[in-house]
Tab-separated table of C-alpha atoms in Angstrom:
chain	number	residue	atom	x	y	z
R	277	UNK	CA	39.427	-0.370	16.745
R	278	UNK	CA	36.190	1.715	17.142
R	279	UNK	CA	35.696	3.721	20.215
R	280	UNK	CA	32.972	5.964	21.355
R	281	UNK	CA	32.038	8.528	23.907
R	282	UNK	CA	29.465	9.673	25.216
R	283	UNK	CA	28.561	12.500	27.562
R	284	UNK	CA	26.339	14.381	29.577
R	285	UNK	CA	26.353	17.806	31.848
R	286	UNK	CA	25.073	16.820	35.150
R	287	UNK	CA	24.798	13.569	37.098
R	288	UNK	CA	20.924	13.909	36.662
R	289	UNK	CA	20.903	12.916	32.990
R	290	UNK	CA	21.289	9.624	31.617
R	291	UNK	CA	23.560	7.871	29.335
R	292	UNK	CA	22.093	5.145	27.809
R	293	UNK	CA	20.144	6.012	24.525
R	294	UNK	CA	23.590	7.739	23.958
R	295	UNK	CA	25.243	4.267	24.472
R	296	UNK	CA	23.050	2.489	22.886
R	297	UNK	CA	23.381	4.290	19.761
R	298	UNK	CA	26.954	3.724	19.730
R	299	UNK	CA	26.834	0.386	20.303
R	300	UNK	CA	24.047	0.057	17.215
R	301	UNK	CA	26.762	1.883	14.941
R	302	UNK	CA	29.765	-0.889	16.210
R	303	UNK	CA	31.399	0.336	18.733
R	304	UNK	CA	34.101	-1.644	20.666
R	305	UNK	CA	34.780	-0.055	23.713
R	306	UNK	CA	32.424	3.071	25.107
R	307	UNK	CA	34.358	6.112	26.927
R	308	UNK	CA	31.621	7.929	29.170
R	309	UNK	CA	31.397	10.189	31.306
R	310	UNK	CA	28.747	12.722	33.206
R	311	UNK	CA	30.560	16.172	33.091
R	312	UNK	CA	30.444	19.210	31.707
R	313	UNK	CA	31.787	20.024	29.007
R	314	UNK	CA	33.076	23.297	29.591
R	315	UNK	CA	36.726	22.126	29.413
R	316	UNK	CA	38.089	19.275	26.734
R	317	UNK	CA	40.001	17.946	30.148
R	318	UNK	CA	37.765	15.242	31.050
R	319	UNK	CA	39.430	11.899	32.348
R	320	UNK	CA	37.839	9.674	30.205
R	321	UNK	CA	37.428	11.644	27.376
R	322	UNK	CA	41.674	12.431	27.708
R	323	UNK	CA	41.955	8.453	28.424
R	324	UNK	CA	40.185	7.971	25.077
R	325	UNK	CA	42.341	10.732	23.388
R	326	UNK	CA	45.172	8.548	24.215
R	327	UNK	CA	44.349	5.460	22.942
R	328	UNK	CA	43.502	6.668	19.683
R	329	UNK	CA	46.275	6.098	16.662
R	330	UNK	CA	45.653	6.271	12.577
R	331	UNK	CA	42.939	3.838	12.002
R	332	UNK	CA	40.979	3.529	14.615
R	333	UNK	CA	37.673	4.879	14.774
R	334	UNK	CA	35.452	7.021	17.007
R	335	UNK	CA	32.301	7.819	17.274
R	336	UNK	CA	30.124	10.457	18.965
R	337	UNK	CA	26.143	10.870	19.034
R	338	UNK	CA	26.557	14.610	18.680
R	339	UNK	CA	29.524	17.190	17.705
R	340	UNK	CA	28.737	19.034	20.563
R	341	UNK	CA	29.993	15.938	22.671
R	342	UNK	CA	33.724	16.999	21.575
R	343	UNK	CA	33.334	20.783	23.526
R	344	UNK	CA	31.342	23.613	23.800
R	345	UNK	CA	32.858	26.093	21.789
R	346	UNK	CA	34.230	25.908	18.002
R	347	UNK	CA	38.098	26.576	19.090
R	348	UNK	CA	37.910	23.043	21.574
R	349	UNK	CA	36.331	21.275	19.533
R	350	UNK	CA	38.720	22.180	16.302
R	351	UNK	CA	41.340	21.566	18.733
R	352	UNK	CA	40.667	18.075	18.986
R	353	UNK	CA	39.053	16.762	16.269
R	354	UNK	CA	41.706	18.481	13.376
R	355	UNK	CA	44.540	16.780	15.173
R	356	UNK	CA	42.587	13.683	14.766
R	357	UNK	CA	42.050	13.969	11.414
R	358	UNK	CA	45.344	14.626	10.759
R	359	UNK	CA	46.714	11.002	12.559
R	360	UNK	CA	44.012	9.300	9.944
R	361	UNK	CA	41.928	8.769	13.167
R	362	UNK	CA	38.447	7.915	11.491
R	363	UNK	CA	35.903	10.806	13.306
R	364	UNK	CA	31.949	10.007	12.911
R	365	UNK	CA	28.864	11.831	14.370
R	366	UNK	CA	25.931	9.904	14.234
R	367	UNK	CA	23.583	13.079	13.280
R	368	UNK	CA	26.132	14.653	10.454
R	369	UNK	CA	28.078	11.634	9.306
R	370	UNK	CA	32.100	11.118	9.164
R	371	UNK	CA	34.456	14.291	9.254
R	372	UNK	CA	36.783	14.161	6.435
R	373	UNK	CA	40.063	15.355	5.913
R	374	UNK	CA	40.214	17.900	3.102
R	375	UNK	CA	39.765	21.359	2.737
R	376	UNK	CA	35.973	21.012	2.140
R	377	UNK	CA	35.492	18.664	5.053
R	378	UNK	CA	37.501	21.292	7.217
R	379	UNK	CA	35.514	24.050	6.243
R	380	UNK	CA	31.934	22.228	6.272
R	381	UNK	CA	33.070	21.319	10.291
R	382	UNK	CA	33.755	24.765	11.301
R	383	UNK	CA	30.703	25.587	10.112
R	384	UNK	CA	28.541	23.124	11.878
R	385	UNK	CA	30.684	23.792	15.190
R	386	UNK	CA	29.952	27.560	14.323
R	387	UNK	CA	25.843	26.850	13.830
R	388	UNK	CA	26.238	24.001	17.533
R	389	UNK	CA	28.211	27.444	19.458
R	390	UNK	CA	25.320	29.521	18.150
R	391	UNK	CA	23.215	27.526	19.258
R	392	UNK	CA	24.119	27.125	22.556
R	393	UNK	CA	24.369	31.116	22.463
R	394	UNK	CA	20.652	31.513	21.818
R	395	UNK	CA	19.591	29.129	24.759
R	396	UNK	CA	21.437	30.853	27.216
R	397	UNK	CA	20.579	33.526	26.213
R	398	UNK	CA	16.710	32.496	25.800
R	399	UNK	CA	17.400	31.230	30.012
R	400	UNK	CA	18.642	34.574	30.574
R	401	UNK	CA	15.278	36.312	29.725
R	402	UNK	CA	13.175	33.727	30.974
R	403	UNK	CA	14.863	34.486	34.297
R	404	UNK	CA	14.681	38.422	34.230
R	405	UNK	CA	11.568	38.029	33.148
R	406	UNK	CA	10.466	35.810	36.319
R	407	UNK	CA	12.706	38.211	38.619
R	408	UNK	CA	9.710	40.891	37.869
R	409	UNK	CA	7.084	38.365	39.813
R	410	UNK	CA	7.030	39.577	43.069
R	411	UNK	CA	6.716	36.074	44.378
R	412	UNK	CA	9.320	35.099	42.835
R	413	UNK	CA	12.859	33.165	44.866
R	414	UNK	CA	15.955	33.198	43.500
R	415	UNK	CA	17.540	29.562	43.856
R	416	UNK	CA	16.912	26.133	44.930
R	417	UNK	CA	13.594	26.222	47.232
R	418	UNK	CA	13.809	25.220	50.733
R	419	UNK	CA	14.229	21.714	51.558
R	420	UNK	CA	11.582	20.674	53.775
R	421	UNK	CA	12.567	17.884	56.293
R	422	UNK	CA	10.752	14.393	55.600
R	423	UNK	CA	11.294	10.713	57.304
R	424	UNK	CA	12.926	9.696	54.103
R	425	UNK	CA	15.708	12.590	55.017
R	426	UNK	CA	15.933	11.731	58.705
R	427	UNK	CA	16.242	7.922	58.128
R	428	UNK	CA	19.031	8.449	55.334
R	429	UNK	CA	21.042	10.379	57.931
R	430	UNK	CA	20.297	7.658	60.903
R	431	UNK	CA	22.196	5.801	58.779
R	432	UNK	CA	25.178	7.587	59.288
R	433	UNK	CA	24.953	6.557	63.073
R	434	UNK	CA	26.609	3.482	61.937
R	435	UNK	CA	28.033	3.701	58.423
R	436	UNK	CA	30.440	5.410	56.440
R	437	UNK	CA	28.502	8.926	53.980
R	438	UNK	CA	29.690	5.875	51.222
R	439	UNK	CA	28.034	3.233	52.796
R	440	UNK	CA	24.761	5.013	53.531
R	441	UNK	CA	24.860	6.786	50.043
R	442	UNK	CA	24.899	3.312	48.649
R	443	UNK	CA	22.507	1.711	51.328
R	444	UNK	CA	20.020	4.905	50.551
R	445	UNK	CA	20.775	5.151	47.435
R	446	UNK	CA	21.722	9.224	47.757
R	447	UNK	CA	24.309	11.070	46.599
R	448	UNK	CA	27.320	11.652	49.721
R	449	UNK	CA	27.010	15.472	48.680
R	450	UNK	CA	23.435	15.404	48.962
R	451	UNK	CA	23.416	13.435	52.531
R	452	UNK	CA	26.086	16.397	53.390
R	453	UNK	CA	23.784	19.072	52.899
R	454	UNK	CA	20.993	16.829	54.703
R	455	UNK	CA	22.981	16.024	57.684
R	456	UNK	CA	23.755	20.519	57.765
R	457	UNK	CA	20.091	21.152	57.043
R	458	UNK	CA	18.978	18.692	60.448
R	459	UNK	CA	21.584	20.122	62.402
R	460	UNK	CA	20.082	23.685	62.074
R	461	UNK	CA	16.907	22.783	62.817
């Protein structure tokens, strides 16, 4: 069997060139999820982990799909190996299972952790730098109050947060923080 996954950070970013790829490459059934990746326990990336056995496949777009850092990601894809579960990233190729494979994947999660090192830190500057702007706010601006706000909320009047979030088509955290923001007015 060939499985794939496929993730992203936030619920703002989108899936599907991810998916797409992976179904270009074969792939049978698509694990995906919108979550950081901060912490290897994900629900469907854990639901994948347990279908796996020796043969199968699975693919990922990028290595940095398995974790953040080199330890999580070495904790999960040696282990596969190991079962002779087939591991492929679409922008490096398949992972093998030999002492050179091993060592060329610690260095690529080494360069991907370094990586992601460097932006934050690059973030952190850009922000200290901006901090000296005298103008400058800290945080997410405020939210002014438009009709598209109030009428989202009306909707509460008579539906469920779920049903309006659907009906609206806004998130149930987001009408939340509407509904607290109209109330202080």
């Amino acid at each position: 069997m060939i499985y794939g996954y496929a993730r992203v950070s936030t619920h703002g970013q989108d899936l599907s060139l991810q998916v797409e790829k992976l179904v270009q490459n074969g792939v049978e059934q698509i694990f995906q999820e919108k979550i950081s990746g901060k912490s290897v326990q994900r629900e469907q990336f854990q639901n994948l982990l347990q279908l796996l056995k020796g043969g199968d496949t699975v693919i990922v777009t990028k290595l940095d799909r398995f974790a953040r850092n080199t330890r999580e990601a070495l904790n999960v894809i040696e282990p596969l190996l190991e079962q002779g579960i087939i591991v492929k990233v679409l922008n490096i190729g398949t992972l093998e299972n030999s002492y050179l494979g091993k060592f060329i994947l610690r260095i690529l999660l080494s360069i991907a952790e370094m990586e992601r090192d460097i932006i934050i830190e690059r973030t952190t500057e850009g922000k200290d730098r901006a901090r000296l702007n005298p103008d400058f706010k800290e945080g997410r601006p405020k939210l002014e109050i438009t009709d598209k706000h109030r009428q989202a909320i009306a909707l509460l009047d008579d539906m469920t947060y779920f049903e309006a979030s659907k009906k609206s088509g806004v998130s149930i955290s987001t009408l939340h923080r509407w509904r607290r923001l109209i109330e202080e007015e």
